[in-house]
Short mmCIF file of C-alpha atoms and ligand atoms in Angstrom, two decimals:
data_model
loop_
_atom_site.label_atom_id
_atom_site.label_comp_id
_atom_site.label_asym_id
_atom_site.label_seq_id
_atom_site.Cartn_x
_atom_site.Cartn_y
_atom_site.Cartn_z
CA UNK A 1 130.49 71.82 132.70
CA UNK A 2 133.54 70.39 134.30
CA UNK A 3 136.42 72.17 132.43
CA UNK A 4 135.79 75.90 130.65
CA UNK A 5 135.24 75.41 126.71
CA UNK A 6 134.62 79.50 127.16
CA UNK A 7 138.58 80.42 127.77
CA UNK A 8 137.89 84.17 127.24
CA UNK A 9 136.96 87.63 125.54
CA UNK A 10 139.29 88.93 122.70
CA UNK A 11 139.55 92.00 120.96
CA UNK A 12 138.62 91.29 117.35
CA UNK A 13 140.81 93.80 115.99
CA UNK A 14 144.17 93.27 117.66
CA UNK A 15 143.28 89.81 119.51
CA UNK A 16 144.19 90.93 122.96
CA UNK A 17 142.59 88.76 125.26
CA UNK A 18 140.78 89.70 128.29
CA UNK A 19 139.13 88.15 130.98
CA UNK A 20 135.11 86.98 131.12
CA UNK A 21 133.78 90.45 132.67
CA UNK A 22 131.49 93.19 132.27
CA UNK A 23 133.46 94.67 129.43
CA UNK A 24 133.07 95.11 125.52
CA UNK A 25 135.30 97.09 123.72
CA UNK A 26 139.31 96.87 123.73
CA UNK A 27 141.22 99.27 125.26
CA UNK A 28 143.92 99.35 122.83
CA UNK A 29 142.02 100.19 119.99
CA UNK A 30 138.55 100.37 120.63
CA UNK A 31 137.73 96.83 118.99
CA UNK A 32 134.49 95.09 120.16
CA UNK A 33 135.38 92.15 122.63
CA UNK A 34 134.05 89.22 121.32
CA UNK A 35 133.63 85.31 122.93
CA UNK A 36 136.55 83.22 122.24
CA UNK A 37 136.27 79.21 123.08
CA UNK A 38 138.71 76.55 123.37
CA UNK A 39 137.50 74.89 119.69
CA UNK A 40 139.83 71.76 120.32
CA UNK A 41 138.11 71.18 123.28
CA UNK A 42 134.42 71.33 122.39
CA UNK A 43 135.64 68.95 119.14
CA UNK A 44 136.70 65.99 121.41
CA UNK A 45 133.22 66.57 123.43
CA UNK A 46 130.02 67.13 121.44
CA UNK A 47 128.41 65.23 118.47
CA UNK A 48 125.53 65.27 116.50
CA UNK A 49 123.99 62.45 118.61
CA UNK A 50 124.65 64.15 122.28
CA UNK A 51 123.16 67.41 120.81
CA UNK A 52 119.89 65.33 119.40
CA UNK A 53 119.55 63.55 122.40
CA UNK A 54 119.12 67.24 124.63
CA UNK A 55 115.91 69.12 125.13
CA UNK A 56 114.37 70.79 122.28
CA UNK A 57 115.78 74.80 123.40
CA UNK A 58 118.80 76.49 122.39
CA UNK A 59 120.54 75.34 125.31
CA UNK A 60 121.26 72.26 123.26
CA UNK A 61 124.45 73.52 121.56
CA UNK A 62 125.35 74.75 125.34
CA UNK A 63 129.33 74.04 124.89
CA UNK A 64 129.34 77.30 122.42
CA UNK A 65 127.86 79.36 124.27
CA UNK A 66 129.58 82.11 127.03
CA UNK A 67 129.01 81.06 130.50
CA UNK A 68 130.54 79.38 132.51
CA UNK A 69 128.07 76.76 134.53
CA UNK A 70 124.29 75.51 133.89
CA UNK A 71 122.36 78.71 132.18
CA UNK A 72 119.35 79.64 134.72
CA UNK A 73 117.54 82.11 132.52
CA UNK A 74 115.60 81.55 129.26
CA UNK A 75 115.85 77.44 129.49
CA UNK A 76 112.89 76.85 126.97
CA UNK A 77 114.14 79.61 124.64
CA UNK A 78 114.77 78.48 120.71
CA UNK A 79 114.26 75.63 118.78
CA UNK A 80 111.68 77.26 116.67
CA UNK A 81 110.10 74.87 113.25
CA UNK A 82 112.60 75.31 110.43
CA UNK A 83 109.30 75.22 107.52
CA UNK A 84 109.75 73.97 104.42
CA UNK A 85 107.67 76.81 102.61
CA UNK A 86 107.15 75.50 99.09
CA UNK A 87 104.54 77.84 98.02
CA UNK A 88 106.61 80.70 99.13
CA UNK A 89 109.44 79.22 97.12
CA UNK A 90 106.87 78.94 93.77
CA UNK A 91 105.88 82.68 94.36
CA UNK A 92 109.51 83.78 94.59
CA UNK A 93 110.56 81.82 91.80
CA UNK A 94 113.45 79.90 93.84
CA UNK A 95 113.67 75.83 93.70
CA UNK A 96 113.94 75.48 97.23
CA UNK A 97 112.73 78.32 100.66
CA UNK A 98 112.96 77.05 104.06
CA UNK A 99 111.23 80.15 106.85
CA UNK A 100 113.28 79.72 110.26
CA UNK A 101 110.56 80.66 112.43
CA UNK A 102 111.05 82.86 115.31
CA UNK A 103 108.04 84.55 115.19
CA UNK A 104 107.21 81.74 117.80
CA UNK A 105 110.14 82.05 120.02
CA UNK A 106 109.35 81.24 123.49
CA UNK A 107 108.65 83.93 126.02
CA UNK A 108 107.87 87.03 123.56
CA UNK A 109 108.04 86.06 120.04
CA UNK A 110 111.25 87.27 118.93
CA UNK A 111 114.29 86.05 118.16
CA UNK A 112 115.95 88.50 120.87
CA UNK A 113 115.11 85.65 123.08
CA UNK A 114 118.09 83.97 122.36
CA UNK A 115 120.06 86.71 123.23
CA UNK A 116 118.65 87.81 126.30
CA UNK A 117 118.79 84.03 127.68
CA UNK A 118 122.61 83.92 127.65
CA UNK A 119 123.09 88.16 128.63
CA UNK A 120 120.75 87.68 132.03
CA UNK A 121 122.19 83.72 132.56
CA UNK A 122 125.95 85.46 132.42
CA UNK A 123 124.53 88.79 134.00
CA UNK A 124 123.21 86.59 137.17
CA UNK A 125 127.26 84.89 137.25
CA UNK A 126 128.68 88.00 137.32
CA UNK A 127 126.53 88.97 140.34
CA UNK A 128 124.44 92.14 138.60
CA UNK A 129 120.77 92.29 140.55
CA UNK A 130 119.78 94.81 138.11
CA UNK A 131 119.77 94.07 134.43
CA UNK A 132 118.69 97.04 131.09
CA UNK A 133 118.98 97.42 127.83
CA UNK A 134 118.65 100.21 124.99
CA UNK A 135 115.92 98.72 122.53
CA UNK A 136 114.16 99.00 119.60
CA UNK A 137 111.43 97.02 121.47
CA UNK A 138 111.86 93.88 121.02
CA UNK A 139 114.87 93.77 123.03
CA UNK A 140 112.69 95.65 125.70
CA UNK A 141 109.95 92.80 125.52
CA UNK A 142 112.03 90.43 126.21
CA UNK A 143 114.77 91.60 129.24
CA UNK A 144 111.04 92.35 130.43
CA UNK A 145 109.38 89.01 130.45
CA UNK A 146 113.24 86.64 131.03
CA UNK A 147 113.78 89.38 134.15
CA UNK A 148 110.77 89.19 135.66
CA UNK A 149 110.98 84.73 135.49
CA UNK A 150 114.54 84.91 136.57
CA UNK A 151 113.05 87.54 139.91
CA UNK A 152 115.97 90.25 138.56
CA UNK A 153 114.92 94.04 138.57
CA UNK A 154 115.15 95.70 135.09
CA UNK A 155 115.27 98.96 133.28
CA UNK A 156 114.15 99.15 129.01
CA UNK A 157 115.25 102.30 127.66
CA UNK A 158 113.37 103.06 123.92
CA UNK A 159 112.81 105.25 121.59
CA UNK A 160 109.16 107.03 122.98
CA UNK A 161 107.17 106.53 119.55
CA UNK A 162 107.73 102.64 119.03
CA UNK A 163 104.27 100.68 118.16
CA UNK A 164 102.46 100.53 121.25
CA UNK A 165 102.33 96.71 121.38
CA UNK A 166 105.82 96.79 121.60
CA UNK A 167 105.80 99.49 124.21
CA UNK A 168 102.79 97.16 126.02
CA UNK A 169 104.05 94.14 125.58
CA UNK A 170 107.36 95.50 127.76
CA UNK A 171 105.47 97.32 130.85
CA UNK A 172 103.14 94.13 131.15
CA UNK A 173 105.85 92.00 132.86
CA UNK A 174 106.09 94.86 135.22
CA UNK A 175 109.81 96.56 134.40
CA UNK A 176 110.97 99.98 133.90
CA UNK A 177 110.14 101.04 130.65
CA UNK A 178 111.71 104.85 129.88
CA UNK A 179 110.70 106.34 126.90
CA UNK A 180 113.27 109.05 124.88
CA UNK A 181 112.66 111.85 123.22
CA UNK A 182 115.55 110.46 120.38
CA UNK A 183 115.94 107.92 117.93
CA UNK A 184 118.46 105.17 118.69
CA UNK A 185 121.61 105.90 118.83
CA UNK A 186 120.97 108.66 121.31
CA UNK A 187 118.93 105.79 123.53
CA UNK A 188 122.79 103.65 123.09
CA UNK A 189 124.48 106.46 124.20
CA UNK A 190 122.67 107.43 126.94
CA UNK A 191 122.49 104.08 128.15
CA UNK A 192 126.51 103.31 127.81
CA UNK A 193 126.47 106.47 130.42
CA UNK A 194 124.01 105.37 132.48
CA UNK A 195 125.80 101.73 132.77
CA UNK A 196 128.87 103.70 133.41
CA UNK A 197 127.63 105.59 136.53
CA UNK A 198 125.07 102.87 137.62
CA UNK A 199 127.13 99.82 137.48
CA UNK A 200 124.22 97.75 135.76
CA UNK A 201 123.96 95.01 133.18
CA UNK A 202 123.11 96.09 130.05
CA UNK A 203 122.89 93.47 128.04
CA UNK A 204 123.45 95.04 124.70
CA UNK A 205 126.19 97.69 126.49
CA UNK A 206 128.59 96.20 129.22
CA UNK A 207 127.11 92.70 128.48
CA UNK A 208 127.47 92.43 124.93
CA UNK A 209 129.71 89.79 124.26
CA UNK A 210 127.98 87.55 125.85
CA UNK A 211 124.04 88.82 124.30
CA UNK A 212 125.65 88.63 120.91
CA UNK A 213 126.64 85.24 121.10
CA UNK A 214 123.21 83.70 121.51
CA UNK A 215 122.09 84.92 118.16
CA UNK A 216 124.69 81.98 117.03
CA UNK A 217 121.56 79.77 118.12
CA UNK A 218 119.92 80.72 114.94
CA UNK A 219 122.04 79.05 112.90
CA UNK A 220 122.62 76.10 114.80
CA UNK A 221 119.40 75.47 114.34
CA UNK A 222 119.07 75.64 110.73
CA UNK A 223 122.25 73.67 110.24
CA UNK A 224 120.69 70.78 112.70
CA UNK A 225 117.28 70.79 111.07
CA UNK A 226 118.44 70.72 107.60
CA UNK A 227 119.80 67.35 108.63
CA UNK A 228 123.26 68.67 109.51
CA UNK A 229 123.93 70.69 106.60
CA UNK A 230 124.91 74.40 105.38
CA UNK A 231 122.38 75.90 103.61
CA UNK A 232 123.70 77.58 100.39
CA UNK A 233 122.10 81.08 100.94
CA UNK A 234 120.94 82.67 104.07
CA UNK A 235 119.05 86.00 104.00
CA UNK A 236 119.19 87.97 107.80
CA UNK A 237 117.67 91.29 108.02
CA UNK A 238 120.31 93.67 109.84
CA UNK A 239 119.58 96.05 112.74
CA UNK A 240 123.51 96.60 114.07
CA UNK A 241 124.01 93.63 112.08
CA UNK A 242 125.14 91.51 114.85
CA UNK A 243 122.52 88.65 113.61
CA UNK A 244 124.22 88.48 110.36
CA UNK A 245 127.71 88.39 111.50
CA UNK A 246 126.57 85.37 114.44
CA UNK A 247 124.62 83.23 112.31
CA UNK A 248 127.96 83.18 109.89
CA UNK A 249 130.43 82.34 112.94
CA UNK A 250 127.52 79.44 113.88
CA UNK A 251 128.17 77.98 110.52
CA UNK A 252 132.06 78.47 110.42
CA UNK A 253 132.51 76.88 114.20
CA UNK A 254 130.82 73.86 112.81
CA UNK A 255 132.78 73.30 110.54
CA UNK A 256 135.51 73.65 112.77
CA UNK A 257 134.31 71.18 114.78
CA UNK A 258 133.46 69.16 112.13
CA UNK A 259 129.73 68.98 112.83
CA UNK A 260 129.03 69.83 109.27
CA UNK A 261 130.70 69.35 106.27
CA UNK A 262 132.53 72.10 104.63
CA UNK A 263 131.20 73.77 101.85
CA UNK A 264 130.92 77.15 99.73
CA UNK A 265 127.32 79.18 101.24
CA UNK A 266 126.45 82.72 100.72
CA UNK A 267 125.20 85.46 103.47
CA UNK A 268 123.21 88.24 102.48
CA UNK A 269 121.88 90.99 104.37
CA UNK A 270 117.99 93.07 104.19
CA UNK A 271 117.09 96.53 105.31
CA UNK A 272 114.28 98.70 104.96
CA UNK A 273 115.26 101.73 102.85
CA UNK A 274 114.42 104.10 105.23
CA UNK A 275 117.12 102.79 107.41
CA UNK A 276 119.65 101.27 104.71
CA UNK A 277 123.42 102.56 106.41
CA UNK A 278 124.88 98.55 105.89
CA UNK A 279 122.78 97.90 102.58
CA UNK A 280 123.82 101.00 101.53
CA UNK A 281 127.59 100.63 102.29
CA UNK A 282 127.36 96.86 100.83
CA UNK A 283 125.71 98.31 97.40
CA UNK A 284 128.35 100.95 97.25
CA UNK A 285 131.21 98.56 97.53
CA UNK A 286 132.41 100.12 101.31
CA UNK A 287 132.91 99.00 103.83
CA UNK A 288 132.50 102.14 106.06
CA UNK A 289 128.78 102.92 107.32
CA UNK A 290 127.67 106.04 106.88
CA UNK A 291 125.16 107.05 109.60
CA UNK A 292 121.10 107.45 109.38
CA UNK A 293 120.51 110.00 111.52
CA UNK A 294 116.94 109.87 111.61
CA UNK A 295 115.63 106.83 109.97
CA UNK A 296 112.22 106.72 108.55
CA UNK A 297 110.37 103.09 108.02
CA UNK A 298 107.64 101.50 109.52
CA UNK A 299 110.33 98.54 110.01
CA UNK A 300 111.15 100.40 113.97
CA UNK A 301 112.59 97.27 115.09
CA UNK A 302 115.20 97.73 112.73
CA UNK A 303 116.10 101.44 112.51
CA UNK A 304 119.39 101.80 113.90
CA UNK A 305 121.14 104.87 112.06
CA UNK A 306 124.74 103.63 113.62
CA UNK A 307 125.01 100.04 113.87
CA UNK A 308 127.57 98.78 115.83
CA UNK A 309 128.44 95.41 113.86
CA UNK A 310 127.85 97.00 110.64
CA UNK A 311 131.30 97.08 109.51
CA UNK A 312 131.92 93.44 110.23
CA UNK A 313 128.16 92.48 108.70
CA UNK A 314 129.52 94.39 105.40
CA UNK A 315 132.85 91.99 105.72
CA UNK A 316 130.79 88.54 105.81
CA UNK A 317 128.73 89.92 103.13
CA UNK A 318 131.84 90.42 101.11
CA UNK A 319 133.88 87.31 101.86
CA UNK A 320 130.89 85.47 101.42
CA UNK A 321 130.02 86.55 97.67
CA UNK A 322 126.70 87.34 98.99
CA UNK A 323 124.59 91.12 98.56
CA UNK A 324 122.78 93.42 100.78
CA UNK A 325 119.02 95.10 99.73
CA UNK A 326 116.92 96.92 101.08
CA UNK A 327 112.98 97.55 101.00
CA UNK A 328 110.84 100.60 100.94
CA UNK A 329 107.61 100.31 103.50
CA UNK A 330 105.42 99.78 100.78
CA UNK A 331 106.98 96.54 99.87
CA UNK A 332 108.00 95.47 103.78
CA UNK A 333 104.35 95.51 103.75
CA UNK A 334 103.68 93.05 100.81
CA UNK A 335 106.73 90.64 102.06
CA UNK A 336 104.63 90.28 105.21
CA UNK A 337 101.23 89.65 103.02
CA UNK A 338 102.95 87.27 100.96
CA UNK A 339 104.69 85.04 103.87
CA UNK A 340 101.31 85.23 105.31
CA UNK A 341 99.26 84.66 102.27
CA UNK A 342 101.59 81.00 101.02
CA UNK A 343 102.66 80.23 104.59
CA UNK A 344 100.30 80.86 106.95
CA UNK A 345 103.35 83.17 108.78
CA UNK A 346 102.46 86.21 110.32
CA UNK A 347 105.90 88.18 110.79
CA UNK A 348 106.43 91.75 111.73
CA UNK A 349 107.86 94.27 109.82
CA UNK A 350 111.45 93.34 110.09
CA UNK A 351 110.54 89.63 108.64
CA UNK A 352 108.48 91.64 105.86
CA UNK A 353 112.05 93.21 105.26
CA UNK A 354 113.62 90.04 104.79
CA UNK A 355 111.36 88.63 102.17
CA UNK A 356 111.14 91.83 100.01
CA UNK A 357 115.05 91.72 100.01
CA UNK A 358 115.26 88.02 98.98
CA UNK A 359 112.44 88.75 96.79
CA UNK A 360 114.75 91.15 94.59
CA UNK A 361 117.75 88.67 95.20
CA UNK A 362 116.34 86.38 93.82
CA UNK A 363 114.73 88.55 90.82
CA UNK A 364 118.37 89.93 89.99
CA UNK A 365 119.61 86.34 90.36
CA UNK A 366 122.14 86.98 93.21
CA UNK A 367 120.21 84.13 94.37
CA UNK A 368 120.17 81.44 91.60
CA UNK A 369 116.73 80.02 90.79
CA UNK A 370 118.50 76.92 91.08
CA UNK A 371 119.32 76.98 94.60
CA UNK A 372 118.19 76.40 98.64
CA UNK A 373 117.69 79.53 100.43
CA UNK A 374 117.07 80.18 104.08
CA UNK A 375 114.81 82.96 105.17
CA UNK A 376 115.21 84.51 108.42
CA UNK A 377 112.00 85.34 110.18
CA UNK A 378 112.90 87.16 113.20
CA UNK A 379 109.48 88.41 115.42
CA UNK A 380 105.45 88.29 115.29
CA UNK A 381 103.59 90.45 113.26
CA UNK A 382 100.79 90.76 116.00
CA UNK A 383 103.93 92.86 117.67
CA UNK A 384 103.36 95.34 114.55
CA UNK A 385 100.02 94.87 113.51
CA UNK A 386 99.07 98.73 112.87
CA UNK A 387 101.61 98.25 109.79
CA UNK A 388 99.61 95.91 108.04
CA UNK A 389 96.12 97.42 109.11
CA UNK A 390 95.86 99.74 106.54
CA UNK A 391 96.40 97.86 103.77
CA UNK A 392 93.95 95.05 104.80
CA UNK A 393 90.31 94.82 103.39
CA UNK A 394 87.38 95.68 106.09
CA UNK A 395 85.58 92.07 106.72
CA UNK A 396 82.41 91.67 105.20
CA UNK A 397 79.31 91.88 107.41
CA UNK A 398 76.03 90.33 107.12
CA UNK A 399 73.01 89.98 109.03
CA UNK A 400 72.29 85.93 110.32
CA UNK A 401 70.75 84.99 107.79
CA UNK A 402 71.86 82.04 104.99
CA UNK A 403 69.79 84.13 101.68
CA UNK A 404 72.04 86.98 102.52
CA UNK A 405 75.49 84.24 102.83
CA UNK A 406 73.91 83.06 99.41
CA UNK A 407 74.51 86.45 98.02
CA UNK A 408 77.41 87.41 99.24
CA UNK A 409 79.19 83.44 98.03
CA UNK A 410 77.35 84.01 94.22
CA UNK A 411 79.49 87.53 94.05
CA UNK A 412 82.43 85.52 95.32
CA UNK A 413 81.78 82.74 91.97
CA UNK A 414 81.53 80.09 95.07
CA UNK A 415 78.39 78.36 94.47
CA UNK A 416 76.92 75.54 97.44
CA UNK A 417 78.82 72.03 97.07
CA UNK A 418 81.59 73.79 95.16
C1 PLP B 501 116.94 93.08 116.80
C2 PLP B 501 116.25 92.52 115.65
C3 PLP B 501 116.92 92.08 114.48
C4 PLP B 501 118.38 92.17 114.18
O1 PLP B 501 119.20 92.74 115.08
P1 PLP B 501 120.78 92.86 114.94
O2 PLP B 501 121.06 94.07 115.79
O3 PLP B 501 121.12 93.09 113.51
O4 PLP B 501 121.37 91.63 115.50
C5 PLP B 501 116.16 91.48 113.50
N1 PLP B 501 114.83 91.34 113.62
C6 PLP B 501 114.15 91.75 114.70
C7 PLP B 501 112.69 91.55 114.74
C8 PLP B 501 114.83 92.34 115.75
O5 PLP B 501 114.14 92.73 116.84
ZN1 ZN B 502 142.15 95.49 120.34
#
């Protein structure tokens, strides 16, 4: 890009600016640093058509996002199906369910993805050779696989009893993966000391402003492939709630930039009840978190007991007229049966979270049975299949033979030529 569109980090609590470095919290008051872009600037220079006419990736809607030339890492990363899920919509009682997909993000089935492809592109400008992160494990999976393509060294710190897919699917590409003893907030703050005394790039630590700025691609996406329009509800499950928070600036820069046309829409948030500290606050009409110290759900990937953006998540909740639930493991493991069962979708626990929250949205009628929703689906259920195991039937077995395929049909009321 000829001229910066990315003018520079500001505090988001006093509006200090700062230069585009390694740094993420103000020093005047503590405030997160946050991307800030030159929005006149981007008007005058993208449209619907120059976006359409780019590669299907994320990198499409490249003038919002934080660094400063051509990105290097994560180039086929996004533009996962938007699917019209109609059967879904008919089980949930809701006229209309779209499932943004990023169960099949490209490299490692996430949505983190989108994240990690602008924290190691901006981590490689600002000269870091090795790149970490603190994860729940999907974070882990993918600094993994984008740092091994991109030929950087890495470090994954997690919490030592994640699913052991997850924990698999990160020492495959070859990293560091450490394992500790903790849950994680005590991974975070170990790992804001170790990038401290180390000097690394951590992409959810030091480089944070610039990871939490791809999760804008999100909504991009579902704005573009709804044929340039704001959906009216959007359901996000929240870890530190930064997905929530991005996915509502996507929607508001557009119309900024006039890419989409103004118009009222509705963010809520899902969490699994054994790690609820934003649902919680939301139900409770606060907007102060109060910490989980040691969260308890089968939904891992989401069990943060302090999360960072929860504050602000509550805030877009609020201004938005939308609501927060949450859902117990029992029924995060029927959302991901039902998604599967109408959609053909196999999501992991966290997108089992999401459609047992919009499932009792919808129920209560915080989502009008009237109205478009947008589900988002954020990783793979083969990523968390021991959650779903149990609850599974056993296939049935039977010897080669058609008189004992004959038997087993007739029990089934499926007779031959049915
Ligand atoms: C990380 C993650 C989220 C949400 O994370 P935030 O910290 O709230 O941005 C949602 N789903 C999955 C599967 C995740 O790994
Ligand atoms: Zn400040």
């Amino acid at each position: 890009m000829s001229e910066a569109l990315f003018s520079n980090l500001k505090c988001r609590e006093c509006g200090r600016l700062y230069p585009k470095e390694a740094i993420h919290v103000c020093e005047y008051d503590f405030g997160p640093l946050e991307a800030d872009y030159d929005y006149a600037k981007i008007k005058g220079r993208v449209s619907r058509k120059l976006i359409e006419g780019r590669p299907g990736s994320m990198w499409r809607y490249r003038e919002f996002l934080p660094i400063d030339g051509e990105p290097t890492v994560g180039l086929q990363v996004g533009f996962t199906p938007l699917v019209k899920a109609d059967r879904l919509a008919q089980a949930l009682g809701v006229r209309e369910v779209f499932v943004k997909n990023d169960t099949v993000n490209y490299p490692t089935l996430s949505f983190k993805d989108r994240v990690v492809s602008v924290a190691l592109s901006r981590a490689r400008e600002l000269g870091f050779k090795i790149v970490a992160c603190a994860s729940t494990g999907n974070l882990a999976n993918s600094v993994a696989a984008n740092a091994a393509s991109a030929g950087l060294k890495s470090y994954v710190l997690i919490p030592a009893d994640l699913e052991q897919t997850k924990v698999l699917n990160s020492l495959v590409y070859g990293t560091n993966v450490v394992g500790i003893h903790g849950p994680y907030d005590q991974v975070n703050r170990l790992c804001s000391e170790i990038a401290g005394k180390y000097g690394w790039g951590f992409v959810n630590v030091n480089l944070r402003p610039y990871y939490a700025e791809g999760s804008k691609t999100m909504g991009y996406e579902i704005m573009e492939q709804l044929g340039w329009e704001i959906p009216t509800h959007t359901v996000v499950c929240m870890a530190s709630g930064s997905l929530l928070t991005k996915i509502h600036k996507a929607y508001g820069e557009w119309i900024k930039t006039g890419l989409v046309e103004k118009k009222p829409f509705v963010i809520h948030g899902a969490q699994a009840t054994g790690c609820n500290p934003i649902s919680e606050a939301m139900k409770a009409g606060r907007d102060i978190i109060r910490p989980v110290p040691r969260p308890k759900t089968i939904a891992k990937s989401l069990a943060i007991g302090t999360p960072a953006d929860g504050y602000y998540a509550v805030k877009v909740m609020q201004q938005t007229g939308g609501s927060a639930e949450d859902a117990s493991d029992e029924e995060i493991v029927e959302g991901i049966r039902l998604l599967a069962e109408t959609e053909g979708i196999f999501a992991e626990t966290a997108g089992g979270v999401t459609v047992a929250c919009a499932k009792k949205l919808i129920a209560s009628g915080k989502i009008p049975a009237g109205d478009r929703v947008v589900l988002c689906i954020t990783g793979h259920g083969l990523k968390t299949a021991e959650a779903v195991q149990e609850s599974l039937p056993e296939p049935r077995c039977i010897h080669p033979s058609l008189r004992e395929f004959d038997a087993l049909v007739a029990g089934d009321g499926v007779g031959a030529g049915a």
